[in-house]
Each structure stands twice: as structure tokens, then as C-alpha cells.
Coordinates of C-alpha atoms in Angstrom, one line a residue:
M796 CA 51.1 60.5 130.9
T797 CA 50.4 63.6 133.0
E798 CA 52.7 64.6 135.8
A799 CA 50.0 63.8 138.4
K800 CA 49.6 60.3 137.2
K801 CA 53.3 59.5 137.3
S802 CA 54.6 57.3 140.2
P803 CA 56.5 59.1 142.9
L804 CA 59.7 57.3 141.7
K805 CA 59.3 58.6 138.2
R806 CA 58.5 62.1 139.4
F807 CA 61.7 62.0 141.5
L808 CA 63.8 60.7 138.7
A809 CA 62.4 63.5 136.4
W810 CA 63.1 66.1 139.0
F811 CA 66.6 64.7 139.7
G812 CA 67.3 64.6 136.0
K813 CA 66.5 68.3 135.6
Q814 CA 68.7 69.2 138.6
T815 CA 71.5 67.2 137.1
V816 CA 71.3 69.1 133.9
L817 CA 71.2 72.4 135.8
W818 CA 74.2 71.5 138.0
S819 CA 76.1 70.1 135.0
G820 CA 75.5 73.4 133.2
L821 CA 76.8 75.3 136.2
I822 CA 79.8 73.1 136.6
I823 CA 80.7 73.6 133.0
G824 CA 79.5 77.1 132.5
I825 CA 81.1 78.8 135.6
P826 CA 84.7 77.8 134.7
V827 CA 84.1 78.8 131.1
L828 CA 82.8 82.2 132.2
L829 CA 85.7 82.7 134.6
A830 CA 88.2 81.7 131.9
A831 CA 86.6 84.2 129.5
L832 CA 86.7 86.9 132.2
W833 CA 90.3 86.1 132.9
I834 CA 91.3 86.3 129.3
G835 CA 89.4 89.6 128.9
V836 CA 91.2 91.1 132.0
L837 CA 94.6 89.8 130.7
I838 CA 94.0 91.4 127.3
W839 CA 93.0 94.7 128.9
V840 CA 96.0 95.0 131.2
W841 CA 98.6 93.4 128.9
D842 CA 101.1 96.1 128.2
T843 CA 101.1 96.9 124.5
P844 CA 103.8 99.3 123.1
T845 CA 101.8 101.2 120.5
I846 CA 103.3 102.7 117.4
N847 CA 102.7 106.4 116.9
E848 CA 103.0 107.0 113.2
Q849 CA 103.4 110.8 113.8
F850 CA 107.0 110.1 114.6
Q851 CA 107.6 108.7 111.1
D852 CA 105.8 111.4 109.2
P853 CA 108.2 112.7 106.4
D854 CA 106.7 116.2 106.8
N855 CA 108.4 116.5 110.2
A856 CA 111.5 117.6 108.2
N857 CA 109.6 120.8 107.4
L858 CA 109.0 121.8 111.0
N859 CA 110.9 124.7 112.5
R860 CA 113.7 124.1 115.0
S861 CA 111.5 124.5 118.1
E862 CA 108.8 122.1 116.7
K863 CA 111.4 119.5 115.9
G864 CA 112.8 119.7 119.4
A865 CA 109.3 119.3 120.9
L866 CA 108.7 116.3 118.6
L867 CA 111.9 114.6 119.7
A868 CA 111.2 115.2 123.3
E869 CA 107.7 113.7 123.0
A870 CA 109.1 110.7 121.1
I871 CA 111.6 109.9 123.8
T872 CA 109.0 109.9 126.5
Y873 CA 106.0 108.6 124.5
Q874 CA 106.0 105.0 125.8
F875 CA 106.8 106.2 129.3
R876 CA 103.8 108.5 129.4
R877 CA 101.6 105.9 127.8
R878 CA 102.5 103.3 130.4
L879 CA 102.0 105.8 133.2
N880 CA 98.5 106.8 132.1
E881 CA 97.1 103.6 130.7
Q882 CA 96.0 100.2 132.2
G883 CA 95.6 101.4 135.7
G884 CA 98.8 103.4 136.1
W885 CA 102.4 102.6 136.8
V886 CA 103.3 99.0 137.7
P887 CA 103.9 99.5 141.4
N888 CA 100.4 100.7 141.7
D889 CA 98.8 97.9 139.8
L890 CA 99.3 95.6 142.8
I891 CA 98.8 92.6 140.5
I892 CA 102.0 90.7 140.8
F893 CA 101.2 87.9 138.3
F894 CA 101.2 90.3 135.4
E895 CA 105.0 90.1 135.3
R896 CA 105.2 91.2 131.7
N897 CA 103.9 94.6 132.6
A898 CA 106.3 95.0 135.4
A899 CA 109.2 93.8 133.3
C900 CA 108.2 96.2 130.5
A901 CA 108.0 99.2 132.7
A902 CA 109.6 99.1 136.2
G903 CA 111.5 95.9 136.1
I904 CA 111.5 93.0 138.6
K905 CA 114.1 92.0 141.2
G906 CA 117.0 93.9 139.7
E907 CA 116.1 93.4 136.1
P908 CA 115.9 96.9 134.4
G909 CA 112.4 97.7 133.1
G910 CA 112.6 98.3 129.4
I911 CA 110.5 101.4 129.2
W912 CA 111.8 103.2 132.3
Y913 CA 115.5 102.4 131.9
V914 CA 115.9 103.3 128.2
T915 CA 113.7 106.4 128.5
T916 CA 115.6 107.8 131.4
E917 CA 119.0 107.1 129.8
I918 CA 118.1 108.8 126.5
F919 CA 116.2 111.7 128.3
E920 CA 119.3 112.6 130.3
V921 CA 121.3 113.0 127.1
F922 CA 118.5 115.1 125.6
A923 CA 118.0 117.3 128.7
D924 CA 121.8 117.9 129.1
R925 CA 122.6 118.8 125.5
T926 CA 119.7 120.2 123.6
A927 CA 117.9 122.8 125.8
R928 CA 120.6 125.3 126.8
T929 CA 119.6 128.8 127.9
G930 CA 121.4 132.0 128.6
G931 CA 124.9 133.2 127.9
S932 CA 126.3 130.5 130.3
S933 CA 124.6 127.8 128.3
Q934 CA 122.8 126.4 131.3
D935 CA 120.3 123.5 131.0
D936 CA 116.7 124.4 131.1
P937 CA 115.8 123.9 134.8
R938 CA 112.5 122.3 133.9
L939 CA 114.2 119.5 131.9
T940 CA 116.8 119.1 134.6
N941 CA 114.1 118.7 137.2
A942 CA 112.1 116.3 135.0
A943 CA 115.1 114.1 134.5
K944 CA 115.6 113.9 138.3
K945 CA 111.9 113.0 138.8
F946 CA 112.0 110.4 136.0
N947 CA 115.0 108.7 137.6
Y948 CA 113.1 108.1 140.8
D949 CA 113.1 104.4 141.8
P950 CA 110.5 102.8 139.5
R951 CA 109.5 100.1 142.0
R952 CA 108.7 102.4 145.0
W953 CA 105.0 102.5 146.0
G954 CA 103.3 104.6 148.6
I955 CA 100.5 107.0 149.3
S956 CA 101.9 110.3 148.1
W957 CA 99.4 112.6 150.0
L958 CA 100.5 110.9 153.2
G959 CA 104.1 111.4 152.5
G960 CA 104.7 108.0 151.0
A961 CA 107.4 107.4 148.4
D962 CA 105.3 106.9 145.2
S963 CA 107.1 106.6 141.9
E964 CA 103.9 107.3 139.9
H965 CA 103.5 110.6 141.7
E966 CA 107.1 111.6 141.1
Y967 CA 106.8 110.8 137.4
A968 CA 103.6 112.9 137.2
L969 CA 105.5 115.8 138.7
G970 CA 108.3 115.3 136.2
F971 CA 105.8 115.4 133.3
E972 CA 104.4 118.8 134.6
D973 CA 107.8 120.3 134.1
F974 CA 108.3 118.5 130.9
D975 CA 105.0 119.7 129.5
S976 CA 105.7 123.2 130.5
Y977 CA 109.0 123.1 128.5
V978 CA 107.4 121.5 125.4
N979 CA 104.4 124.0 125.4
D980 CA 106.8 126.9 125.7
L981 CA 109.0 125.4 123.0
R982 CA 106.0 125.3 120.6
A983 CA 105.1 128.8 121.5
G984 CA 108.6 130.1 120.8
Q985 CA 109.4 130.8 124.5
A986 CA 111.9 128.1 125.1
V987 CA 115.2 126.9 123.5
S988 CA 115.8 123.8 121.4
N989 CA 119.3 123.6 120.1
V990 CA 119.7 120.2 118.6
R991 CA 123.0 120.2 116.7
P992 CA 124.4 117.3 114.6
D993 CA 126.8 116.3 117.5
D994 CA 123.8 116.2 119.8
L995 CA 122.0 113.8 117.4
A996 CA 125.2 111.7 117.3
A997 CA 125.2 111.5 121.1
L998 CA 121.6 110.3 121.2
L999 CA 122.3 107.7 118.5
T1000 CA 125.4 106.5 120.3
E1001 CA 123.3 106.1 123.5
L1002 CA 121.0 103.9 121.6
G1003 CA 123.3 101.8 119.5
G1004 CA 126.7 102.2 121.1
Q1005 CA 128.7 100.1 123.6
N1006 CA 127.6 100.5 127.2
G1007 CA 124.6 102.5 126.0
A1008 CA 121.0 102.1 127.1
M1009 CA 120.1 99.4 124.5
D1010 CA 123.4 97.6 125.0
K1011 CA 122.6 96.9 128.6
I1012 CA 119.2 95.4 127.7
Y1013 CA 120.8 93.4 124.9
S1014 CA 123.6 92.1 127.1
R1015 CA 121.3 90.7 129.7
L1016 CA 119.1 89.3 127.0
N1017 CA 122.1 87.6 125.3
D1018 CA 123.0 86.0 128.6
A1019 CA 119.5 84.9 129.3
A1020 CA 120.3 81.2 128.9
K1021 CA 122.4 81.4 132.0
V1022 CA 119.5 82.4 134.3
P1023 CA 116.4 80.7 135.5
P1024 CA 113.3 80.7 133.2
E1025 CA 111.5 83.3 135.3
E1026 CA 114.4 85.8 134.8
R1027 CA 114.6 84.9 131.2
R1028 CA 111.0 85.8 130.6
Q1029 CA 111.5 89.1 132.4
R1030 CA 114.5 89.9 130.2
V1031 CA 112.6 89.1 127.0
Y1032 CA 109.6 91.3 128.0
S1033 CA 112.0 94.1 129.0
A1034 CA 113.7 94.0 125.6
I1035 CA 110.5 94.1 123.7
C1036 CA 109.4 97.3 125.4
A1037 CA 112.8 98.8 125.3
S1038 CA 112.8 98.4 121.5
A1039 CA 109.6 100.5 121.3
V1040 CA 111.3 103.4 123.1
S1041 CA 114.3 103.2 120.9
A1042 CA 112.3 102.9 117.7
D1043 CA 110.2 106.0 118.6
T1044 CA 113.3 108.1 119.3
L1045 CA 115.0 106.9 116.1
A1046 CA 111.9 107.5 114.0
A1047 CA 111.6 111.1 115.3
I1048 CA 115.3 111.7 114.6
R1049 CA 115.0 110.2 111.1
S1050 CA 111.9 112.1 110.1
A1051 CA 112.7 115.5 111.6
Y1052 CA 116.5 115.7 111.1
G1053 CA 116.9 113.4 108.0
P1054 CA 118.3 116.2 105.9
D1055 CA 121.2 116.5 108.3
F1056 CA 122.4 113.0 107.6
D1057 CA 124.3 111.3 104.8
Q1058 CA 121.6 109.7 102.7
D1059 CA 123.4 106.4 102.4
A1060 CA 123.4 106.1 106.2
L1061 CA 119.7 106.7 106.3
V1062 CA 119.0 103.5 104.4
G1063 CA 120.4 101.4 107.2
L1064 CA 118.7 103.5 109.8
D1065 CA 115.3 103.0 108.2
E1066 CA 115.8 99.2 108.4
A1067 CA 116.9 99.5 112.0
I1068 CA 113.8 101.5 112.9
Q1069 CA 111.4 99.0 111.3
E1070 CA 113.3 96.0 112.9
L1071 CA 113.0 97.6 116.4
Y1072 CA 109.3 98.3 115.8
R1073 CA 108.9 94.7 114.8
V1074 CA 110.5 93.5 118.0
S1075 CA 108.2 95.9 120.0
Q1076 CA 105.1 94.1 118.7
L1077 CA 106.1 90.6 119.6
Y1078 CA 103.9 89.0 122.3
P1079 CA 105.2 85.6 123.5
P1080 CA 102.8 84.7 126.4
I1081 CA 105.3 81.8 127.1
V1082 CA 109.0 82.4 126.6
L1083 CA 110.6 79.3 125.2
N1084 CA 114.2 78.3 125.1
G1085 CA 114.2 75.8 122.2
A1086 CA 116.9 74.9 119.8
D1087 CA 117.6 77.5 117.1
D1088 CA 116.7 75.0 114.3
S1089 CA 113.7 73.5 116.1
L1090 CA 110.5 73.3 114.0
W1091 CA 108.1 73.8 117.0
L1092 CA 110.2 75.6 119.6
V1093 CA 112.1 78.8 119.4
N1094 CA 114.7 80.5 121.6
H1095 CA 112.9 83.8 122.2
A1096 CA 115.8 85.4 124.1
R1097 CA 118.4 84.5 121.4
N1098 CA 116.2 85.4 118.5
I1099 CA 115.2 88.8 119.9
A1100 CA 118.9 89.5 120.9
A1101 CA 119.9 88.8 117.3
M1102 CA 117.3 91.1 115.9
M1103 CA 118.3 93.9 118.3
S1104 CA 122.0 93.5 117.6
A1105 CA 121.5 93.8 113.9
T1106 CA 120.3 97.4 114.4
F1107 CA 123.3 98.6 116.3
D1108 CA 125.8 99.0 113.4
P1109 CA 123.3 101.0 111.2
I1110 CA 122.5 103.3 114.1
L1111 CA 126.2 103.9 114.8
D1112 CA 127.0 104.3 111.0
T1113 CA 124.3 107.0 111.0
A1114 CA 125.9 108.7 114.0
R1115 CA 129.3 108.6 112.4
S1116 CA 128.0 110.3 109.3
L1117 CA 127.4 113.5 111.3
P1118 CA 129.9 116.1 112.3
G1119 CA 131.1 115.2 115.7
G1120 CA 129.9 111.6 115.4
E1121 CA 133.2 110.1 114.5
V1122 CA 133.8 109.0 118.1
A1123 CA 130.6 106.9 118.1
R1124 CA 131.4 103.3 119.1

């Protein structure tokens, strides 16, 4: 039957049926499209601590003193620079509050230390204070001193820098200008890198020792069961990214200065590095607090704390194997 010969009622029902299919498609399709878009945005901005295999290259042991110092400096700041330059910039400038994992990883939230910022600044202060002395008075290289000050700027401050606003991203960029100047001169033979065994011991103690950078992250993670779920999530995310900074630093120390260590101590250090890198690649979108022997649930905070704590003794044993490292605790 042609359309013209159909009754008005049948033509209306046919038209209405087509509209129903159309609207049904829109009702189903729009939410699916929005969900796909949301997942895409989430993946794009989800902070991912990447592993730079350059820091683990055994050939680093063949570098000269200055090149080793430059490699170590870059390893300490690698995750910090990555987070500053990728995914739209530093957390205060993202202005997307619901991506709390990014904030917990980098700048921290409501008093919780950001894993990347906190561990980087603590290690970098030791590096700047001990390993780049110049002149007969053994003064610190002023560029590293200034970079350390800039890096220590409040990570959660946001403002419009060219209007005089307090902007942490701007301060960190200024710090990296001095940092890059030092590293470039170092590779050109125009700056000093004097990384002695006791300096390496100090860096290792800062990472694995009591009251060191990682110990603070670990302690808060170990006490996560005592805080509300929101804070527990933030502590887990902070620990994941803190582990990446520690692993990069340890990998550069191991690969570049390995011959300085007792070989037996390096076995444990290698395991610690791989374990910290393993922690750095964990991505629980939902942080659970299940029983330890649960089949379906896990206690993310406790499990990650256990993985981190297992690396502390090997790190300290490696420090103690160095001259001047006997005080590591």
C-alpha cells in the first residue's frame, strides 16, 4: 500500500514510530557518547608516572663525573618536570577538582603531601647542598640553591603570574631555568659535580631512612585506616607517585655509581628499585579497604605500605656499605 493510500491514522502511527526510534536512539546514544568522552578525558588527564629506562642503563657507569652528576640531577627531578609540563600543567592550574588523583600525586590535597612534589624537593635539597660545591670555600652552586628555593614554593598556590599573582607553576618554571643552566654547564665541563660516597649515602638515607622523605609518605599510608575514605585515597595516590620519584633516583644512583658499592648490597637495591617501580604503575581507580585475606577486596593502603616498607632495609644496607654511610638509619 502506498503512503498516499494509507489512512491518516496509519500515516500518523508510522510517523510516530519513526520519531520514537529517533528519540530512543538519542536517549541511548547521547549518554553513551558522553560516557565515552568522559572516559577519554579521564585517560588523557590521569597522571601516569612514566618509567625512563635511561636511568637504568648499565652504560651509565662509564660516564664521566660531570655526566653522572647531570644524570642524577635529571633523575631526581624527572617526575616533577613531567607533571609540570604534561596534562595541562601543574595541578593548581588544572582547575578540575574532581581529578583528585592528579592533585594527590603532585601538589597534595588539604594537608596531605603530594607524592611527586614532596619527595622531589626533599631529595633535591640534599643533592643541591652536598654535590655541587664551587670555589675554595666550597659554596653551593647558586643556581641549584635558587632552584631548590623555587621548587619549595607552596605547591597549591595559584595565581596569574604576570599580574603579580602567586603562581606555583610559574615559580617552578623559574627554578627549572636555573636547574637547566647548571645541568647544561655540567655537561659542557663548566660546572662542578662532586658526588662522593658519603653524598650517595645521604641521598639513600633520605629515601630509605627514618624521618626521610619516603618514611613520611609511608607513615601516613600505614595509618590510612584511621582516616576517612577520601583521605585514604589521597594517601594511596600520593604514595604511588612518590615511589616513582624514589625509583628514578635509586635507578640513576645504581646505574651510574654502581662500582662504588659493595656488590652484595646491590642485589637488594636492584630488588628495591623494581618494587618501587611496580608500586608506581599501580592504578586503583577505587581505593578499597577490604580484609587482607579477602578474595575480592584488597586493602590498597596496607598492601602498598607493605611493598614500600620492604624496600627500606635494602636501601639502607646499600648506604651502609659506603664510606660515611655507617650512620644511615
